[in-house]
Amino acid sequence: MTDSKSKTLQAKRKAEVTAPAEQTRPGPTFIPAVDIVETDQEVTVLADMPGVGTKDINIDLRDDMLTLVGNAASPEGENELDVFREYLTGKYARQFTLSHEIDQSKIGAEMKDGVLRLKLPKLEAAKPRKITVKVG
Amino acid sequence: MILRSVINWPTRGWRSPFDELERIQREMDWLSEGLTGRPSTEFSAGVFPLVNVTEDKDNYYVRAELPGIKADKVDMSVTGNSLSIAGERKITPENGDYHRREREEGKFSRIISFPMQIDQSKVEAQASDGILTVVLPKSETEKPRQIAVKAA
């Protein structure tokens, strides 16, 4: 379908991380869907992490490696019994290598309705400068 | 008669050839469950949003992962023994150059049926951290009643 207005959302099973090393905590680890947008000033990362609260998210930027980890606690109460289960809950984890130099002191993160918005401002030195070419 | 007894051999019925396939599938599922420690094939209607339904003595609980969707943007209605959830996820386009675009937008609607009547007046819904939780109290008239046995 090309018309985005009439598009219907498709049910998708969350993709699981297949890492060579096992997680220390048992349970599944999912790959969150992300949008990454770049402007001259900053790189914005948007990640869908339903069930992850502001306190449960861990963002780490070391050298060029950005790591996002979110823990979604199981929302079920103690006395509830499964009738049927279509999705699993667990951890979210994803890593990116950033190609731009990021000003680590100005990183801003916001968690809203299960969506993480991460702003990574570029360093002054990494921002593009207009170079005018003189006609000789 | 002879033919029939041959087909029925050894003990399992042969009403449908798929019975046997289903049995094999169940056994394979059971085997892989033993290996991974959780259900291999989650039951799924394949309709967005995927839901987890749980119950306790008094209520049914329906949970769905709807990241980025405000609770008041989801239309919910209850009729008799079914719950319908509908809505639309809209993603405001960002300014700039997209490197990745994996998050999807679009409309959705789904109906979930329960084996019992729902007390429509007491249904509650709330959303937090992108998870929608709907609590549907079971109708009083259909709840099991304790029967006291009188000593003779």
PDB file of C-alpha atoms in Angstrom:
ATOM      1  CA  MET A   1       0.000   0.000   0.000  1.00  0.00           C
ATOM      2  CA  THR A   2       1.394   3.335  -0.964  1.00  0.00           C
ATOM      3  CA  ASP A   3      -1.192   5.504   0.735  1.00  0.00           C
ATOM      4  CA  SER A   4       0.092   5.898   4.263  1.00  0.00           C
ATOM      5  CA  LYS A   5      -3.248   7.197   5.544  1.00  0.00           C
ATOM      6  CA  SER A   6      -5.043   3.927   4.915  1.00  0.00           C
ATOM      7  CA  LYS A   7      -2.230   1.808   6.247  1.00  0.00           C
ATOM      8  CA  THR A   8      -3.112  -0.666   8.946  1.00  0.00           C
ATOM      9  CA  LEU A   9      -0.639  -1.799  11.529  1.00  0.00           C
ATOM     10  CA  GLN A  10       0.499  -5.368  11.235  1.00  0.00           C
ATOM     11  CA  ALA A  11       0.986  -7.562  14.236  1.00  0.00           C
ATOM     12  CA  LYS A  12       4.630  -8.454  14.581  1.00  0.00           C
ATOM     13  CA  ARG A  13       6.415 -10.612  17.005  1.00  0.00           C
ATOM     14  CA  LYS A  14       9.166  -8.659  18.714  1.00  0.00           C
ATOM     15  CA  ALA A  15      12.582  -9.539  17.354  1.00  0.00           C
ATOM     16  CA  GLU A  16      14.861 -11.137  19.888  1.00  0.00           C
ATOM     17  CA  VAL A  17      18.547 -10.453  20.309  1.00  0.00           C
ATOM     18  CA  THR A  18      20.718 -13.330  19.249  1.00  0.00           C
ATOM     19  CA  ALA A  19      23.946 -12.510  21.013  1.00  0.00           C
ATOM     20  CA  PRO A  20      26.808 -14.940  21.316  1.00  0.00           C
ATOM     21  CA  ALA A  21      27.025 -14.276  25.037  1.00  0.00           C
ATOM     22  CA  GLU A  22      24.141 -15.059  27.323  1.00  0.00           C
ATOM     23  CA  GLN A  23      22.508 -12.425  29.474  1.00  0.00           C
ATOM     24  CA  THR A  24      23.103 -12.760  33.179  1.00  0.00           C
ATOM     25  CA  ARG A  25      19.400 -12.383  33.881  1.00  0.00           C
ATOM     26  CA  PRO A  26      17.183 -15.020  32.374  1.00  0.00           C
ATOM     27  CA  GLY A  27      14.398 -14.055  30.028  1.00  0.00           C
ATOM     28  CA  PRO A  28      14.135 -12.758  26.497  1.00  0.00           C
ATOM     29  CA  THR A  29      15.902  -9.643  25.212  1.00  0.00           C
ATOM     30  CA  PHE A  30      14.220  -7.770  22.388  1.00  0.00           C
ATOM     31  CA  ILE A  31      15.479  -5.407  19.724  1.00  0.00           C
ATOM     32  CA  PRO A  32      13.504  -2.150  19.889  1.00  0.00           C
ATOM     33  CA  ALA A  33      12.359  -0.553  16.641  1.00  0.00           C
ATOM     34  CA  VAL A  34      14.150   2.760  16.154  1.00  0.00           C
ATOM     35  CA  ASP A  35      14.067   5.871  14.022  1.00  0.00           C
ATOM     36  CA  ILE A  36      17.332   7.747  13.665  1.00  0.00           C
ATOM     37  CA  VAL A  37      17.273  11.267  12.276  1.00  0.00           C
ATOM     38  CA  GLU A  38      20.210  13.536  11.685  1.00  0.00           C
ATOM     39  CA  THR A  39      20.307  17.281  11.297  1.00  0.00           C
ATOM     40  CA  ASP A  40      23.257  19.628  11.163  1.00  0.00           C
ATOM     41  CA  GLN A  41      22.991  20.163  14.888  1.00  0.00           C
ATOM     42  CA  GLU A  42      22.186  16.768  16.329  1.00  0.00           C
ATOM     43  CA  VAL A  43      21.312  13.137  15.923  1.00  0.00           C
ATOM     44  CA  THR A  44      17.949  12.040  17.339  1.00  0.00           C
ATOM     45  CA  VAL A  45      17.211   8.437  18.227  1.00  0.00           C
ATOM     46  CA  LEU A  46      13.604   7.375  18.819  1.00  0.00           C
ATOM     47  CA  ALA A  47      13.078   3.884  20.193  1.00  0.00           C
ATOM     48  CA  ASP A  48       9.862   1.999  20.957  1.00  0.00           C
ATOM     49  CA  MET A  49      10.248   0.342  24.332  1.00  0.00           C
ATOM     50  CA  PRO A  50       6.784  -0.364  25.716  1.00  0.00           C
ATOM     51  CA  GLY A  51       6.777  -1.148  29.421  1.00  0.00           C
ATOM     52  CA  VAL A  52      10.045   0.627  30.149  1.00  0.00           C
ATOM     53  CA  GLY A  53       9.751   3.499  32.609  1.00  0.00           C
ATOM     54  CA  THR A  54      12.022   6.482  33.053  1.00  0.00           C
ATOM     55  CA  LYS A  55      13.934   4.721  35.803  1.00  0.00           C
ATOM     56  CA  ASP A  56      14.424   1.458  33.931  1.00  0.00           C
ATOM     57  CA  ILE A  57      16.347   2.856  31.004  1.00  0.00           C
ATOM     58  CA  ASN A  58      20.093   2.817  30.744  1.00  0.00           C
ATOM     59  CA  ILE A  59      21.879   4.831  28.082  1.00  0.00           C
ATOM     60  CA  ASP A  60      25.589   4.537  27.663  1.00  0.00           C
ATOM     61  CA  LEU A  61      27.862   6.309  25.194  1.00  0.00           C
ATOM     62  CA  ARG A  62      31.440   5.216  25.155  1.00  0.00           C
ATOM     63  CA  ASP A  63      33.717   6.337  22.355  1.00  0.00           C
ATOM     64  CA  ASP A  64      31.414   5.910  19.380  1.00  0.00           C
ATOM     65  CA  MET A  65      29.353   3.107  20.803  1.00  0.00           C
ATOM     66  CA  LEU A  66      25.843   3.965  21.936  1.00  0.00           C
ATOM     67  CA  THR A  67      24.114   1.330  24.041  1.00  0.00           C
ATOM     68  CA  LEU A  68      20.437   1.421  24.952  1.00  0.00           C
ATOM     69  CA  VAL A  69      19.145  -1.007  27.557  1.00  0.00           C
ATOM     70  CA  GLY A  70      15.651  -0.965  29.019  1.00  0.00           C
ATOM     71  CA  ASN A  71      14.121  -3.296  31.530  1.00  0.00           C
ATOM     72  CA  ALA A  72      10.399  -3.858  31.287  1.00  0.00           C
ATOM     73  CA  ALA A  73       9.015  -5.317  34.475  1.00  0.00           C
ATOM     74  CA  SER A  74       6.313  -7.921  34.121  1.00  0.00           C
ATOM     75  CA  PRO A  75       3.024  -6.051  34.640  1.00  0.00           C
ATOM     76  CA  GLU A  76       0.949  -9.020  35.730  1.00  0.00           C
ATOM     77  CA  GLY A  77      -0.318  -9.239  39.285  1.00  0.00           C
ATOM     78  CA  GLU A  78       0.509 -12.186  41.488  1.00  0.00           C
ATOM     79  CA  ASN A  79      -2.832 -13.925  41.374  1.00  0.00           C
ATOM     80  CA  GLU A  80      -3.425 -13.597  37.677  1.00  0.00           C
ATOM     81  CA  LEU A  81      -3.481 -16.679  35.520  1.00  0.00           C
ATOM     82  CA  ASP A  82      -2.729 -16.636  31.806  1.00  0.00           C
ATOM     83  CA  VAL A  83      -5.689 -17.030  29.516  1.00  0.00           C
ATOM     84  CA  PHE A  84      -3.609 -16.485  26.448  1.00  0.00           C
ATOM     85  CA  ARG A  85      -0.331 -14.841  25.720  1.00  0.00           C
ATOM     86  CA  GLU A  86       0.619 -13.309  22.407  1.00  0.00           C
ATOM     87  CA  TYR A  87       3.700 -11.352  23.360  1.00  0.00           C
ATOM     88  CA  LEU A  88       6.473 -11.795  25.851  1.00  0.00           C
ATOM     89  CA  THR A  89       7.926  -9.169  28.116  1.00  0.00           C
ATOM     90  CA  GLY A  90      11.552  -8.726  28.990  1.00  0.00           C
ATOM     91  CA  LYS A  91      14.490  -6.540  28.309  1.00  0.00           C
ATOM     92  CA  TYR A  92      15.248  -4.301  25.342  1.00  0.00           C
ATOM     93  CA  ALA A  93      18.783  -3.829  24.137  1.00  0.00           C
ATOM     94  CA  ARG A  94      20.399  -2.271  21.097  1.00  0.00           C
ATOM     95  CA  GLN A  95      23.780  -0.864  20.160  1.00  0.00           C
ATOM     96  CA  PHE A  96      24.808   1.635  17.523  1.00  0.00           C
ATOM     97  CA  THR A  97      28.111   2.961  16.311  1.00  0.00           C
ATOM     98  CA  LEU A  98      27.870   6.698  15.816  1.00  0.00           C
ATOM     99  CA  SER A  99      29.867   8.260  13.066  1.00  0.00           C
ATOM    100  CA  HIS A 100      29.724  11.801  14.415  1.00  0.00           C
ATOM    101  CA  GLU A 101      31.412  13.218  17.407  1.00  0.00           C
ATOM    102  CA  ILE A 102      28.785  13.777  20.051  1.00  0.00           C
ATOM    103  CA  ASP A 103      28.928  16.362  22.775  1.00  0.00           C
ATOM    104  CA  GLN A 104      28.495  14.029  25.708  1.00  0.00           C
ATOM    105  CA  SER A 105      27.688  16.808  28.164  1.00  0.00           C
ATOM    106  CA  LYS A 106      24.579  17.869  26.256  1.00  0.00           C
ATOM    107  CA  ILE A 107      22.866  14.548  25.671  1.00  0.00           C
ATOM    108  CA  GLY A 108      19.179  14.712  26.478  1.00  0.00           C
ATOM    109  CA  ALA A 109      16.873  11.746  26.970  1.00  0.00           C
ATOM    110  CA  GLU A 110      13.148  11.670  27.478  1.00  0.00           C
ATOM    111  CA  MET A 111      10.855   8.708  27.981  1.00  0.00           C
ATOM    112  CA  LYS A 112       7.206   9.156  27.123  1.00  0.00           C
ATOM    113  CA  ASP A 113       4.496   6.529  26.664  1.00  0.00           C
ATOM    114  CA  GLY A 114       7.089   3.848  26.111  1.00  0.00           C
ATOM    115  CA  VAL A 115       9.009   5.793  23.478  1.00  0.00           C
ATOM    116  CA  LEU A 116      12.543   6.962  24.148  1.00  0.00           C
ATOM    117  CA  ARG A 117      13.671  10.194  22.547  1.00  0.00           C
ATOM    118  CA  LEU A 118      17.389  10.623  22.720  1.00  0.00           C
ATOM    119  CA  LYS A 119      19.017  13.827  21.546  1.00  0.00           C
ATOM    120  CA  LEU A 120      22.693  13.629  20.754  1.00  0.00           C
ATOM    121  CA  PRO A 121      24.031  17.106  19.918  1.00  0.00           C
ATOM    122  CA  LYS A 122      27.094  17.190  17.736  1.00  0.00           C
ATOM    123  CA  LEU A 123      30.333  18.749  18.921  1.00  0.00           C
ATOM    124  CA  GLU A 124      31.021  22.221  17.619  1.00  0.00           C
ATOM    125  CA  ALA A 125      33.991  20.888  15.697  1.00  0.00           C
ATOM    126  CA  ALA A 126      31.878  18.246  14.002  1.00  0.00           C
ATOM    127  CA  LYS A 127      29.174  20.607  12.801  1.00  0.00           C
ATOM    128  CA  PRO A 128      29.430  21.396   9.132  1.00  0.00           C
ATOM    129  CA  ARG A 129      30.713  24.781   8.175  1.00  0.00           C
ATOM    130  CA  LYS A 130      29.681  26.385   4.967  1.00  0.00           C
ATOM    131  CA  ILE A 131      32.599  26.846   2.642  1.00  0.00           C
ATOM    132  CA  THR A 132      32.105  29.257  -0.113  1.00  0.00           C
ATOM    133  CA  VAL A 133      33.972  28.628  -3.269  1.00  0.00           C
ATOM    134  CA  LYS A 134      35.275  31.745  -4.832  1.00  0.00           C
ATOM    135  CA  VAL A 135      35.078  32.108  -8.492  1.00  0.00           C
ATOM    136  CA  GLY A 136      38.646  32.513  -9.623  1.00  0.00           C
TER     137      GLY A 136
ATOM    138  CA  MET B   1     -15.211 -54.325   8.383  1.00  0.00           C
ATOM    139  CA  ILE B   2     -11.831 -55.878   7.796  1.00  0.00           C
ATOM    140  CA  LEU B   3     -10.684 -52.780   5.974  1.00  0.00           C
ATOM    141  CA  ARG B   4     -11.840 -50.624   8.806  1.00  0.00           C
ATOM    142  CA  SER B   5     -10.023 -52.558  11.417  1.00  0.00           C
ATOM    143  CA  VAL B   6      -6.869 -52.375   9.333  1.00  0.00           C
ATOM    144  CA  ILE B   7      -7.093 -48.620   9.036  1.00  0.00           C
ATOM    145  CA  ASN B   8      -7.751 -48.253  12.705  1.00  0.00           C
ATOM    146  CA  TRP B   9      -4.652 -50.182  13.546  1.00  0.00           C
ATOM    147  CA  PRO B  10      -3.022 -49.956  16.007  1.00  0.00           C
ATOM    148  CA  THR B  11      -5.298 -48.021  18.368  1.00  0.00           C
ATOM    149  CA  ARG B  12      -5.468 -44.454  17.196  1.00  0.00           C
ATOM    150  CA  GLY B  13      -8.442 -43.382  15.138  1.00  0.00           C
ATOM    151  CA  TRP B  14      -7.901 -42.408  11.548  1.00  0.00           C
ATOM    152  CA  ARG B  15     -10.776 -40.052  11.085  1.00  0.00           C
ATOM    153  CA  SER B  16      -8.615 -37.348   9.611  1.00  0.00           C
ATOM    154  CA  PRO B  17      -5.032 -37.525   8.397  1.00  0.00           C
ATOM    155  CA  PHE B  18      -4.447 -34.172  10.075  1.00  0.00           C
ATOM    156  CA  ASP B  19      -5.088 -35.582  13.520  1.00  0.00           C
ATOM    157  CA  GLU B  20      -1.787 -37.338  13.302  1.00  0.00           C
ATOM    158  CA  LEU B  21       0.038 -34.236  12.051  1.00  0.00           C
ATOM    159  CA  GLU B  22      -1.443 -32.167  14.834  1.00  0.00           C
ATOM    160  CA  ARG B  23      -0.374 -34.726  17.365  1.00  0.00           C
ATOM    161  CA  ILE B  24       3.184 -34.624  16.013  1.00  0.00           C
ATOM    162  CA  GLN B  25       3.164 -30.847  16.147  1.00  0.00           C
ATOM    163  CA  ARG B  26       1.974 -30.880  19.733  1.00  0.00           C
ATOM    164  CA  GLU B  27       4.719 -33.248  20.670  1.00  0.00           C
ATOM    165  CA  MET B  28       7.352 -31.130  18.926  1.00  0.00           C
ATOM    166  CA  ASP B  29       6.076 -28.043  20.737  1.00  0.00           C
ATOM    167  CA  TRP B  30       6.191 -29.890  23.980  1.00  0.00           C
ATOM    168  CA  LEU B  31       9.773 -30.965  23.290  1.00  0.00           C
ATOM    169  CA  SER B  32      10.961 -27.467  22.452  1.00  0.00           C
ATOM    170  CA  GLU B  33       9.144 -26.084  25.466  1.00  0.00           C
ATOM    171  CA  GLY B  34      11.226 -28.423  27.552  1.00  0.00           C
ATOM    172  CA  LEU B  35      14.390 -27.076  25.963  1.00  0.00           C
ATOM    173  CA  THR B  36      13.713 -23.349  26.128  1.00  0.00           C
ATOM    174  CA  GLY B  37      11.531 -23.296  29.207  1.00  0.00           C
ATOM    175  CA  ARG B  38       8.743 -21.246  27.649  1.00  0.00           C
ATOM    176  CA  PRO B  39       5.980 -21.786  25.133  1.00  0.00           C
ATOM    177  CA  SER B  40       7.416 -22.116  21.640  1.00  0.00           C
ATOM    178  CA  THR B  41       4.371 -21.021  19.745  1.00  0.00           C
ATOM    179  CA  GLU B  42       2.574 -18.222  21.452  1.00  0.00           C
ATOM    180  CA  PHE B  43      -1.042 -18.281  20.534  1.00  0.00           C
ATOM    181  CA  SER B  44      -1.654 -15.400  18.208  1.00  0.00           C
ATOM    182  CA  ALA B  45      -4.542 -14.175  16.115  1.00  0.00           C
ATOM    183  CA  GLY B  46      -2.021 -12.179  14.106  1.00  0.00           C
ATOM    184  CA  VAL B  47      -3.954  -8.951  14.531  1.00  0.00           C
ATOM    185  CA  PHE B  48      -2.454  -5.737  15.878  1.00  0.00           C
ATOM    186  CA  PRO B  49      -2.206  -5.084  18.773  1.00  0.00           C
ATOM    187  CA  LEU B  50      -0.952  -8.320  20.231  1.00  0.00           C
ATOM    188  CA  VAL B  51      -2.539  -8.842  23.630  1.00  0.00           C
ATOM    189  CA  ASN B  52      -1.909 -10.816  26.756  1.00  0.00           C
ATOM    190  CA  VAL B  53      -5.037 -11.858  28.570  1.00  0.00           C
ATOM    191  CA  THR B  54      -4.965 -12.965  32.178  1.00  0.00           C
ATOM    192  CA  GLU B  55      -7.673 -13.567  34.722  1.00  0.00           C
ATOM    193  CA  ASP B  56      -8.205 -13.867  38.421  1.00  0.00           C
ATOM    194  CA  LYS B  57     -11.304 -14.634  40.450  1.00  0.00           C
ATOM    195  CA  ASP B  58     -13.053 -11.359  39.676  1.00  0.00           C
ATOM    196  CA  ASN B  59     -11.556  -9.851  36.549  1.00  0.00           C
ATOM    197  CA  TYR B  60     -10.080 -10.351  33.135  1.00  0.00           C
ATOM    198  CA  TYR B  61      -7.004  -8.288  32.361  1.00  0.00           C
ATOM    199  CA  VAL B  62      -6.103  -7.372  28.813  1.00  0.00           C
ATOM    200  CA  ARG B  63      -2.708  -5.855  28.152  1.00  0.00           C
ATOM    201  CA  ALA B  64      -1.381  -4.545  24.879  1.00  0.00           C
ATOM    202  CA  GLU B  65       1.849  -2.869  23.916  1.00  0.00           C
ATOM    203  CA  LEU B  66       1.011   0.438  22.276  1.00  0.00           C
ATOM    204  CA  PRO B  67       4.116   2.607  22.462  1.00  0.00           C
ATOM    205  CA  GLY B  68       3.613   6.267  21.718  1.00  0.00           C
ATOM    206  CA  ILE B  69      -0.163   6.084  21.797  1.00  0.00           C
ATOM    207  CA  LYS B  70      -2.012   8.194  24.327  1.00  0.00           C
ATOM    208  CA  ALA B  71      -4.741   6.404  26.257  1.00  0.00           C
ATOM    209  CA  ASP B  72      -7.391   8.871  25.130  1.00  0.00           C
ATOM    210  CA  LYS B  73      -6.561   8.141  21.498  1.00  0.00           C
ATOM    211  CA  VAL B  74      -7.674   4.527  21.844  1.00  0.00           C
ATOM    212  CA  ASP B  75     -11.346   3.768  21.294  1.00  0.00           C
ATOM    213  CA  MET B  76     -12.613   0.976  23.465  1.00  0.00           C
ATOM    214  CA  SER B  77     -16.061  -0.478  23.749  1.00  0.00           C
ATOM    215  CA  VAL B  78     -17.520  -3.450  25.565  1.00  0.00           C
ATOM    216  CA  THR B  79     -20.511  -5.438  24.434  1.00  0.00           C
ATOM    217  CA  GLY B  80     -21.738  -8.511  26.277  1.00  0.00           C
ATOM    218  CA  ASN B  81     -18.652 -10.656  26.322  1.00  0.00           C
ATOM    219  CA  SER B  82     -16.325  -8.869  23.943  1.00  0.00           C
ATOM    220  CA  LEU B  83     -13.979  -5.925  24.022  1.00  0.00           C
ATOM    221  CA  SER B  84     -13.098  -3.938  20.969  1.00  0.00           C
ATOM    222  CA  ILE B  85      -9.962  -1.823  20.751  1.00  0.00           C
ATOM    223  CA  ALA B  86      -9.366   0.549  17.877  1.00  0.00           C
ATOM    224  CA  GLY B  87      -7.150   3.483  17.193  1.00  0.00           C
ATOM    225  CA  GLU B  88      -4.408   4.915  15.119  1.00  0.00           C
ATOM    226  CA  ARG B  89      -0.755   5.420  15.707  1.00  0.00           C
ATOM    227  CA  LYS B  90       0.603   8.585  14.192  1.00  0.00           C
ATOM    228  CA  ILE B  91       4.268   9.398  14.110  1.00  0.00           C
ATOM    229  CA  THR B  92       5.097  13.038  13.511  1.00  0.00           C
ATOM    230  CA  PRO B  93       7.873  13.167  10.937  1.00  0.00           C
ATOM    231  CA  GLU B  94      11.117  14.584  12.251  1.00  0.00           C
ATOM    232  CA  ASN B  95      13.065  17.299  10.533  1.00  0.00           C
ATOM    233  CA  GLY B  96      16.278  16.062   9.091  1.00  0.00           C
ATOM    234  CA  ASP B  97      17.775  13.170   7.294  1.00  0.00           C
ATOM    235  CA  TYR B  98      16.421   9.741   8.221  1.00  0.00           C
ATOM    236  CA  HIS B  99      19.063   7.062   8.739  1.00  0.00           C
ATOM    237  CA  ARG B 100      16.612   4.439   9.909  1.00  0.00           C
ATOM    238  CA  ARG B 101      12.856   4.326   9.945  1.00  0.00           C
ATOM    239  CA  GLU B 102      11.624   1.193  11.647  1.00  0.00           C
ATOM    240  CA  ARG B 103       8.781   2.474  13.768  1.00  0.00           C
ATOM    241  CA  GLU B 104       5.496   2.019  12.007  1.00  0.00           C
ATOM    242  CA  GLU B 105       2.304   3.981  11.979  1.00  0.00           C
ATOM    243  CA  GLY B 106      -1.186   3.077  10.956  1.00  0.00           C
ATOM    244  CA  LYS B 107      -4.641   2.170  12.089  1.00  0.00           C
ATOM    245  CA  PHE B 108      -5.630  -0.799  14.136  1.00  0.00           C
ATOM    246  CA  SER B 109      -8.735  -2.480  15.436  1.00  0.00           C
ATOM    247  CA  ARG B 110      -9.306  -5.694  17.229  1.00  0.00           C
ATOM    248  CA  ILE B 111     -12.068  -7.534  19.039  1.00  0.00           C
ATOM    249  CA  ILE B 112     -11.362  -9.905  21.901  1.00  0.00           C
ATOM    250  CA  SER B 113     -14.043 -12.307  23.118  1.00  0.00           C
ATOM    251  CA  PHE B 114     -14.264 -13.732  26.599  1.00  0.00           C
ATOM    252  CA  PRO B 115     -15.918 -16.925  27.704  1.00  0.00           C
ATOM    253  CA  MET B 116     -18.021 -14.999  30.222  1.00  0.00           C
ATOM    254  CA  GLN B 117     -20.229 -11.947  30.297  1.00  0.00           C
ATOM    255  CA  ILE B 118     -18.471  -8.750  31.315  1.00  0.00           C
ATOM    256  CA  ASP B 119     -19.844  -6.229  33.785  1.00  0.00           C
ATOM    257  CA  GLN B 120     -19.844  -3.382  31.299  1.00  0.00           C
ATOM    258  CA  SER B 121     -20.325  -0.591  33.810  1.00  0.00           C
ATOM    259  CA  LYS B 122     -17.166  -1.384  35.729  1.00  0.00           C
ATOM    260  CA  VAL B 123     -14.625  -1.736  32.947  1.00  0.00           C
ATOM    261  CA  GLU B 124     -11.524   0.339  33.533  1.00  0.00           C
ATOM    262  CA  ALA B 125      -8.586   1.138  31.320  1.00  0.00           C
ATOM    263  CA  GLN B 126      -5.306   2.827  31.900  1.00  0.00           C
ATOM    264  CA  ALA B 127      -2.098   3.326  30.000  1.00  0.00           C
ATOM    265  CA  SER B 128       1.378   3.695  31.362  1.00  0.00           C
ATOM    266  CA  ASP B 129       4.763   3.514  29.657  1.00  0.00           C
ATOM    267  CA  GLY B 130       3.137   2.477  26.413  1.00  0.00           C
ATOM    268  CA  ILE B 131       1.220  -0.455  27.871  1.00  0.00           C
ATOM    269  CA  LEU B 132      -2.539  -0.356  27.814  1.00  0.00           C
ATOM    270  CA  THR B 133      -4.223  -2.289  30.598  1.00  0.00           C
ATOM    271  CA  VAL B 134      -7.952  -2.975  30.543  1.00  0.00           C
ATOM    272  CA  VAL B 135      -9.581  -4.487  33.614  1.00  0.00           C
ATOM    273  CA  LEU B 136     -12.875  -6.210  32.823  1.00  0.00           C
ATOM    274  CA  PRO B 137     -14.842  -7.416  35.850  1.00  0.00           C
ATOM    275  CA  LYS B 138     -16.652 -10.693  35.340  1.00  0.00           C
ATOM    276  CA  SER B 139     -20.398 -10.394  35.557  1.00  0.00           C
ATOM    277  CA  GLU B 140     -21.749 -11.250  39.035  1.00  0.00           C
ATOM    278  CA  THR B 141     -24.437 -13.506  37.630  1.00  0.00           C
ATOM    279  CA  GLU B 142     -21.900 -15.756  35.949  1.00  0.00           C
ATOM    280  CA  LYS B 143     -19.416 -16.104  38.739  1.00  0.00           C
ATOM    281  CA  PRO B 144     -19.275 -19.576  40.213  1.00  0.00           C
ATOM    282  CA  ARG B 145     -21.263 -19.885  43.423  1.00  0.00           C
ATOM    283  CA  GLN B 146     -20.037 -21.910  46.346  1.00  0.00           C
ATOM    284  CA  ILE B 147     -22.449 -24.675  47.233  1.00  0.00           C
ATOM    285  CA  ALA B 148     -22.528 -25.701  50.832  1.00  0.00           C
ATOM    286  CA  VAL B 149     -23.076 -29.377  51.458  1.00  0.00           C
ATOM    287  CA  LYS B 150     -25.363 -29.985  54.373  1.00  0.00           C
ATOM    288  CA  ALA B 151     -24.573 -32.770  56.714  1.00  0.00           C
ATOM    289  CA  ALA B 152     -27.463 -35.177  56.859  1.00  0.00           C
TER     290      ALA B 152
END
